[in-house]
PDB file of C-alpha atoms in Angstrom:
ATOM      1  CA  MET Y  32       0.000   0.000   0.000  1.00 88.00           C
ATOM      2  CA  ILE Y  33       1.360   3.409  -1.001  1.00 93.00           C
ATOM      3  CA  ILE Y  34       0.427   6.647   0.764  1.00 95.00           C
ATOM      4  CA  ARG Y  35       1.162   9.719  -1.349  1.00 94.00           C
ATOM      5  CA  LYS Y  36       0.111  13.290  -2.026  1.00 95.00           C
ATOM      6  CA  ALA Y  37      -3.033  13.415  -4.128  1.00 96.00           C
ATOM      7  CA  LYS Y  38      -2.905  14.785  -7.678  1.00 95.00           C
ATOM      8  CA  LEU Y  39      -5.634  16.484  -9.688  1.00 93.00           C
ATOM      9  CA  THR Y  40      -5.968  13.301 -11.744  1.00 94.00           C
ATOM     10  CA  ASP Y  41      -7.014  11.422  -8.564  1.00 95.00           C
ATOM     11  CA  ALA Y  42     -10.433  13.122  -8.364  1.00 96.00           C
ATOM     12  CA  ARG Y  43     -12.329  10.197  -9.902  1.00 96.00           C
ATOM     13  CA  GLY Y  44     -10.740   7.589  -7.604  1.00 97.00           C
ATOM     14  CA  ILE Y  45     -11.247   9.737  -4.513  1.00 97.00           C
ATOM     15  CA  ALA Y  46     -14.888  10.320  -5.502  1.00 97.00           C
ATOM     16  CA  ARG Y  47     -15.450   6.555  -5.720  1.00 97.00           C
ATOM     17  CA  VAL Y  48     -13.965   6.028  -2.252  1.00 97.00           C
ATOM     18  CA  HIS Y  49     -15.954   8.973  -0.869  1.00 96.00           C
ATOM     19  CA  VAL Y  50     -19.323   7.714  -2.142  1.00 97.00           C
ATOM     20  CA  ASP Y  51     -18.756   4.014  -1.426  1.00 96.00           C
ATOM     21  CA  SER Y  52     -17.416   4.596   2.078  1.00 95.00           C
ATOM     22  CA  TRP Y  53     -20.236   7.012   2.951  1.00 94.00           C
ATOM     23  CA  ARG Y  54     -22.798   4.447   1.826  1.00 95.00           C
ATOM     24  CA  ALA Y  55     -21.143   1.696   3.884  1.00 93.00           C
ATOM     25  CA  THR Y  56     -20.262   3.747   6.968  1.00 92.00           C
ATOM     26  CA  TYR Y  57     -23.395   5.824   7.353  1.00 93.00           C
ATOM     27  CA  ARG Y  58     -26.082   3.283   6.359  1.00 92.00           C
ATOM     28  CA  ASN Y  59     -28.629   3.209   9.236  1.00 90.00           C
ATOM     29  CA  ILE Y  60     -27.254   6.553  10.480  1.00 93.00           C
ATOM     30  CA  VAL Y  61     -27.996   8.897   7.568  1.00 93.00           C
ATOM     31  CA  ALA Y  62     -31.192   8.563   5.527  1.00 91.00           C
ATOM     32  CA  ASP Y  63     -30.955   5.903   2.805  1.00 92.00           C
ATOM     33  CA  SER Y  64     -32.447   8.336   0.284  1.00 93.00           C
ATOM     34  CA  TYR Y  65     -29.544  10.728   0.894  1.00 94.00           C
ATOM     35  CA  LEU Y  66     -26.904   8.001   0.615  1.00 95.00           C
ATOM     36  CA  ASP Y  67     -28.507   6.498  -2.482  1.00 95.00           C
ATOM     37  CA  GLY Y  68     -28.559   9.967  -4.051  1.00 95.00           C
ATOM     38  CA  LEU Y  69     -24.782  10.411  -3.777  1.00 95.00           C
ATOM     39  CA  THR Y  70     -23.130  10.220  -7.190  1.00 96.00           C
ATOM     40  CA  TYR Y  71     -19.582   9.665  -8.324  1.00 97.00           C
ATOM     41  CA  GLU Y  72     -19.956  12.512 -10.829  1.00 96.00           C
ATOM     42  CA  ALA Y  73     -20.964  15.093  -8.206  1.00 96.00           C
ATOM     43  CA  ARG Y  74     -18.188  14.023  -5.847  1.00 95.00           C
ATOM     44  CA  GLU Y  75     -15.674  14.075  -8.683  1.00 96.00           C
ATOM     45  CA  ARG Y  76     -16.611  17.720  -9.387  1.00 95.00           C
ATOM     46  CA  LEU Y  77     -16.176  18.471  -5.672  1.00 93.00           C
ATOM     47  CA  TRP Y  78     -12.765  16.795  -5.614  1.00 94.00           C
ATOM     48  CA  ASN Y  79     -11.635  18.576  -8.769  1.00 93.00           C
ATOM     49  CA  GLU Y  80     -11.950  21.739  -6.653  1.00 91.00           C
ATOM     50  CA  ASN Y  81     -10.669  20.289  -3.362  1.00 89.00           C
ATOM     51  CA  LEU Y  82      -7.532  18.911  -4.971  1.00 91.00           C
ATOM     52  CA  LYS Y  83      -6.369  22.416  -5.837  1.00 86.00           C
ATOM     53  CA  ASN Y  84      -5.277  22.553  -2.192  1.00 80.00           C
ATOM     54  CA  ASP Y  85      -2.045  20.818  -1.248  1.00 75.00           C
ATOM     55  CA  ASN Y  86      -3.275  18.972   1.835  1.00 88.00           C
ATOM     56  CA  ASN Y  87      -4.756  15.791   0.360  1.00 95.00           C
ATOM     57  CA  TYR Y  88      -3.350  12.271   0.562  1.00 96.00           C
ATOM     58  CA  VAL Y  89      -4.399   8.996  -1.013  1.00 97.00           C
ATOM     59  CA  ALA Y  90      -3.738   5.347  -0.318  1.00 97.00           C
ATOM     60  CA  GLU Y  91      -3.388   3.192  -3.395  1.00 95.00           C
ATOM     61  CA  ASP Y  92      -2.917  -0.522  -3.822  1.00 93.00           C
ATOM     62  CA  GLU Y  93      -0.223  -2.260  -5.873  1.00 91.00           C
ATOM     63  CA  ASN Y  94      -2.346  -1.758  -9.017  1.00 92.00           C
ATOM     64  CA  GLY Y  95      -2.616   2.007  -8.507  1.00 93.00           C
ATOM     65  CA  VAL Y  96      -6.265   1.852  -7.402  1.00 95.00           C
ATOM     66  CA  ILE Y  97      -7.159   4.452  -4.764  1.00 97.00           C
ATOM     67  CA  THR Y  98      -8.454   2.686  -1.661  1.00 97.00           C
ATOM     68  CA  GLY Y  99      -8.592   5.608   0.791  1.00 97.00           C
ATOM     69  CA  PHE Y 100      -7.897   9.288   1.264  1.00 97.00           C
ATOM     70  CA  ALA Y 101      -7.429  11.925   3.938  1.00 97.00           C
ATOM     71  CA  THR Y 102      -7.317  15.691   3.941  1.00 95.00           C
ATOM     72  CA  GLY Y 103      -6.552  18.275   6.582  1.00 95.00           C
ATOM     73  CA  GLY Y 104      -5.502  21.835   7.275  1.00 94.00           C
ATOM     74  CA  LYS Y 105      -6.080  24.727   9.632  1.00 95.00           C
ATOM     75  CA  GLU Y 106      -8.901  24.203  12.135  1.00 95.00           C
ATOM     76  CA  ARG Y 107     -11.915  25.791  10.432  1.00 93.00           C
ATOM     77  CA  THR Y 108     -13.902  27.431  13.239  1.00 91.00           C
ATOM     78  CA  GLY Y 109     -11.224  29.199  15.275  1.00 90.00           C
ATOM     79  CA  GLU Y 110     -13.057  28.058  18.418  1.00 92.00           C
ATOM     80  CA  TYR Y 111     -10.329  25.708  19.687  1.00 91.00           C
ATOM     81  CA  ALA Y 112      -7.242  27.689  20.652  1.00 87.00           C
ATOM     82  CA  ASP Y 113      -5.351  24.558  21.743  1.00 91.00           C
ATOM     83  CA  LEU Y 114      -6.116  22.669  18.520  1.00 96.00           C
ATOM     84  CA  GLU Y 115      -4.634  24.453  15.517  1.00 95.00           C
ATOM     85  CA  GLY Y 116      -5.111  21.860  12.785  1.00 96.00           C
ATOM     86  CA  GLU Y 117      -7.984  19.694  11.634  1.00 96.00           C
ATOM     87  CA  LEU Y 118      -8.328  16.340   9.957  1.00 96.00           C
ATOM     88  CA  TYR Y 119     -11.153  17.331   7.604  1.00 95.00           C
ATOM     89  CA  ALA Y 120     -11.916  13.904   6.184  1.00 94.00           C
ATOM     90  CA  ILE Y 121     -10.600  10.364   6.097  1.00 96.00           C
ATOM     91  CA  TYR Y 122     -12.321   7.543   4.249  1.00 95.00           C
ATOM     92  CA  ILE Y 123     -11.212   4.046   3.326  1.00 96.00           C
ATOM     93  CA  LEU Y 124     -13.059   1.486   1.242  1.00 95.00           C
ATOM     94  CA  PRO Y 125     -14.670  -1.060   3.599  1.00 91.00           C
ATOM     95  CA  GLU Y 126     -12.743  -4.003   2.188  1.00 92.00           C
ATOM     96  CA  PHE Y 127      -9.444  -2.262   3.098  1.00 93.00           C
ATOM     97  CA  LEU Y 128     -10.285  -1.407   6.718  1.00 89.00           C
ATOM     98  CA  GLY Y 129      -8.147  -2.908   9.475  1.00 88.00           C
ATOM     99  CA  ARG Y 130      -4.909  -2.871   7.468  1.00 90.00           C
ATOM    100  CA  GLY Y 131      -3.282   0.197   9.056  1.00 91.00           C
ATOM    101  CA  ILE Y 132      -4.136   2.469   6.121  1.00 95.00           C
ATOM    102  CA  GLY Y 133      -6.102   4.904   8.273  1.00 93.00           C
ATOM    103  CA  GLN Y 134      -3.251   5.296  10.731  1.00 94.00           C
ATOM    104  CA  ARG Y 135      -0.790   5.949   7.916  1.00 95.00           C
ATOM    105  CA  LEU Y 136      -3.102   8.547   6.344  1.00 96.00           C
ATOM    106  CA  VAL Y 137      -3.601  10.321   9.685  1.00 95.00           C
ATOM    107  CA  GLU Y 138       0.162  10.318  10.173  1.00 95.00           C
ATOM    108  CA  ARG Y 139       0.736  11.974   6.784  1.00 95.00           C
ATOM    109  CA  VAL Y 140      -1.825  14.695   7.534  1.00 95.00           C
ATOM    110  CA  ALA Y 141      -0.220  15.232  10.957  1.00 96.00           C
ATOM    111  CA  GLU Y 142       3.228  15.542   9.353  1.00 95.00           C
ATOM    112  CA  ASP Y 143       1.827  18.053   6.865  1.00 93.00           C
ATOM    113  CA  LEU Y 144       0.254  20.119   9.644  1.00 95.00           C
ATOM    114  CA  MET Y 145       3.510  20.105  11.617  1.00 95.00           C
ATOM    115  CA  LYS Y 146       5.409  21.362   8.554  1.00 94.00           C
ATOM    116  CA  GLN Y 147       2.944  24.265   8.514  1.00 93.00           C
ATOM    117  CA  GLY Y 148       3.712  25.029  12.162  1.00 94.00           C
ATOM    118  CA  MET Y 149       0.608  23.405  13.651  1.00 95.00           C
ATOM    119  CA  ASN Y 150       1.328  20.989  16.478  1.00 95.00           C
ATOM    120  CA  SER Y 151      -2.199  19.951  17.431  1.00 96.00           C
ATOM    121  CA  MET Y 152      -5.309  18.738  15.622  1.00 96.00           C
ATOM    122  CA  LEU Y 153      -8.949  17.794  15.953  1.00 96.00           C
ATOM    123  CA  VAL Y 154     -11.353  15.680  13.918  1.00 96.00           C
ATOM    124  CA  TRP Y 155     -15.167  15.598  13.924  1.00 96.00           C
ATOM    125  CA  VAL Y 156     -16.886  12.206  13.709  1.00 95.00           C
ATOM    126  CA  LEU Y 157     -20.533  11.201  13.959  1.00 95.00           C
ATOM    127  CA  LYS Y 158     -21.254   9.780  17.401  1.00 95.00           C
ATOM    128  CA  ASP Y 159     -23.106   6.809  15.875  1.00 93.00           C
ATOM    129  CA  ASN Y 160     -20.149   5.964  13.615  1.00 91.00           C
ATOM    130  CA  SER Y 161     -18.538   2.761  14.898  1.00 86.00           C
ATOM    131  CA  SER Y 162     -15.189   4.033  13.569  1.00 86.00           C
ATOM    132  CA  ARG Y 163     -15.020   6.487  16.475  1.00 89.00           C
ATOM    133  CA  GLN Y 164     -12.988   3.890  18.321  1.00 90.00           C
ATOM    134  CA  PHE Y 165     -10.217   4.356  15.725  1.00 92.00           C
ATOM    135  CA  TYR Y 166      -9.553   7.894  16.994  1.00 93.00           C
ATOM    136  CA  GLU Y 167      -9.672   6.798  20.624  1.00 92.00           C
ATOM    137  CA  GLU Y 168      -7.150   4.025  19.934  1.00 91.00           C
ATOM    138  CA  MET Y 169      -4.868   6.607  18.304  1.00 92.00           C
ATOM    139  CA  GLY Y 170      -4.903   8.659  21.517  1.00 92.00           C
ATOM    140  CA  GLY Y 171      -7.524  11.224  20.570  1.00 93.00           C
ATOM    141  CA  ARG Y 172      -9.456  12.581  23.507  1.00 94.00           C
ATOM    142  CA  GLU Y 173     -13.035  13.802  23.275  1.00 95.00           C
ATOM    143  CA  VAL Y 174     -13.030  17.608  23.406  1.00 95.00           C
ATOM    144  CA  ASP Y 175     -16.500  18.679  22.245  1.00 95.00           C
ATOM    145  CA  SER Y 176     -19.755  17.669  20.611  1.00 95.00           C
ATOM    146  CA  LYS Y 177     -22.403  19.401  18.537  1.00 96.00           C
ATOM    147  CA  THR Y 178     -25.588  18.622  16.675  1.00 96.00           C
ATOM    148  CA  ILE Y 179     -25.604  18.812  12.887  1.00 95.00           C
ATOM    149  CA  ARG Y 180     -28.370  18.173  10.381  1.00 93.00           C
ATOM    150  CA  ILE Y 181     -27.946  15.788   7.455  1.00 92.00           C
ATOM    151  CA  ALA Y 182     -30.885  15.000   5.177  1.00 89.00           C
ATOM    152  CA  GLY Y 183     -33.373  16.414   7.675  1.00 88.00           C
ATOM    153  CA  LYS Y 184     -32.080  14.376  10.601  1.00 90.00           C
ATOM    154  CA  ASP Y 185     -30.290  15.757  13.667  1.00 94.00           C
ATOM    155  CA  LEU Y 186     -27.062  13.876  14.353  1.00 94.00           C
ATOM    156  CA  VAL Y 187     -24.452  14.345  17.054  1.00 96.00           C
ATOM    157  CA  GLU Y 188     -20.838  14.897  16.044  1.00 95.00           C
ATOM    158  CA  VAL Y 189     -18.003  14.383  18.504  1.00 96.00           C
ATOM    159  CA  ALA Y 190     -14.626  16.136  18.252  1.00 96.00           C
ATOM    160  CA  TYR Y 191     -11.478  14.244  19.166  1.00 96.00           C
ATOM    161  CA  GLY Y 192      -8.263  16.165  19.713  1.00 96.00           C
ATOM    162  CA  TRP Y 193      -4.533  15.621  19.893  1.00 96.00           C
ATOM    163  CA  GLU Y 194      -2.539  18.353  21.617  1.00 94.00           C
ATOM    164  CA  ASP Y 195       0.805  16.952  20.458  1.00 93.00           C
ATOM    165  CA  LEU Y 196       0.926  15.706  16.871  1.00 94.00           C
ATOM    166  CA  SER Y 197       4.408  14.288  17.328  1.00 90.00           C
ATOM    167  CA  GLN Y 198       2.724  11.446  19.258  1.00 87.00           C
ATOM    168  CA  LEU Y 199       1.006  10.378  16.010  1.00 85.00           C
ATOM    169  CA  ILE Y 200       4.154  10.316  13.913  1.00 82.00           C
ATOM    170  CA  GLY Y 201       5.286   6.749  13.398  1.00 69.00           C
ATOM    171  CA  SER Y 202       1.976   5.259  14.548  1.00 53.00           C
ATOM    172  CA  GLY Y 203       1.287   3.890  11.041  1.00 45.00           C
ATOM    173  CA  GLN Y 204       4.556   1.991  10.869  1.00 42.00           C
ATOM    174  CA  LYS Y 205       4.073   0.619  14.378  1.00 40.00           C
ATOM    175  CA  ALA Y 206       0.549  -0.585  13.591  1.00 39.00           C
ATOM    176  CA  SER Y 207       1.496  -2.351  10.384  1.00 37.00           C
ATOM    177  CA  GLN Y 208       4.430  -4.256  11.886  1.00 30.00           C
TER     178      GLN Y 208
END
C-alpha cells in the first residue's frame, strides 16, 4: 500500500472512495435516500476543486487503485485555541479497513500540519459511527460535541483532539508491523 500526495488526476478515484465509504459507513445513520442519491460525478466535481489545495493524501494498492484518502488543514472554526489543525476527512473502502491504512493517512496529515507550524489537531466524527474507536485508539481525547443536520435528521458529532501531533508520527509503521 502506497500513501502519497493526491494529484488532480485522482479526483475520480477519490470520488469513488468517498461515495462508497459514505454508503457503507453511514447506512442506518444517515437517511438511505440521501446516501442512495450520492453520485460519483458530483463528488468528482467536488474533488476537482478540493484537490487544488495541497493537503490531500491517497492510499493506493499495488495496481494504482485508490483505496482511501485523507485531507486536513487549519482548524476551520477558530473556536479551539489549543487545537490548531484539523483532519477534515478520512475515508477508506470497507474491504481495506483494518490494514493500518487509516493510521498511515492520519500520520501523513499530521506531518503536513507540523510542517505548517501546527502541532495539534482535531477531527469531527458522527457519534453513531462505529469508527469512532479508531480515533480513541490513536490517543484522541473527546473535546467537544455538537448537533448537525444531514438529510433532515439531527445527528451528534463528537470532536477528538490531539494536543501533540508528534505522538502520532510513526503510529502507522508501528501498527502495520
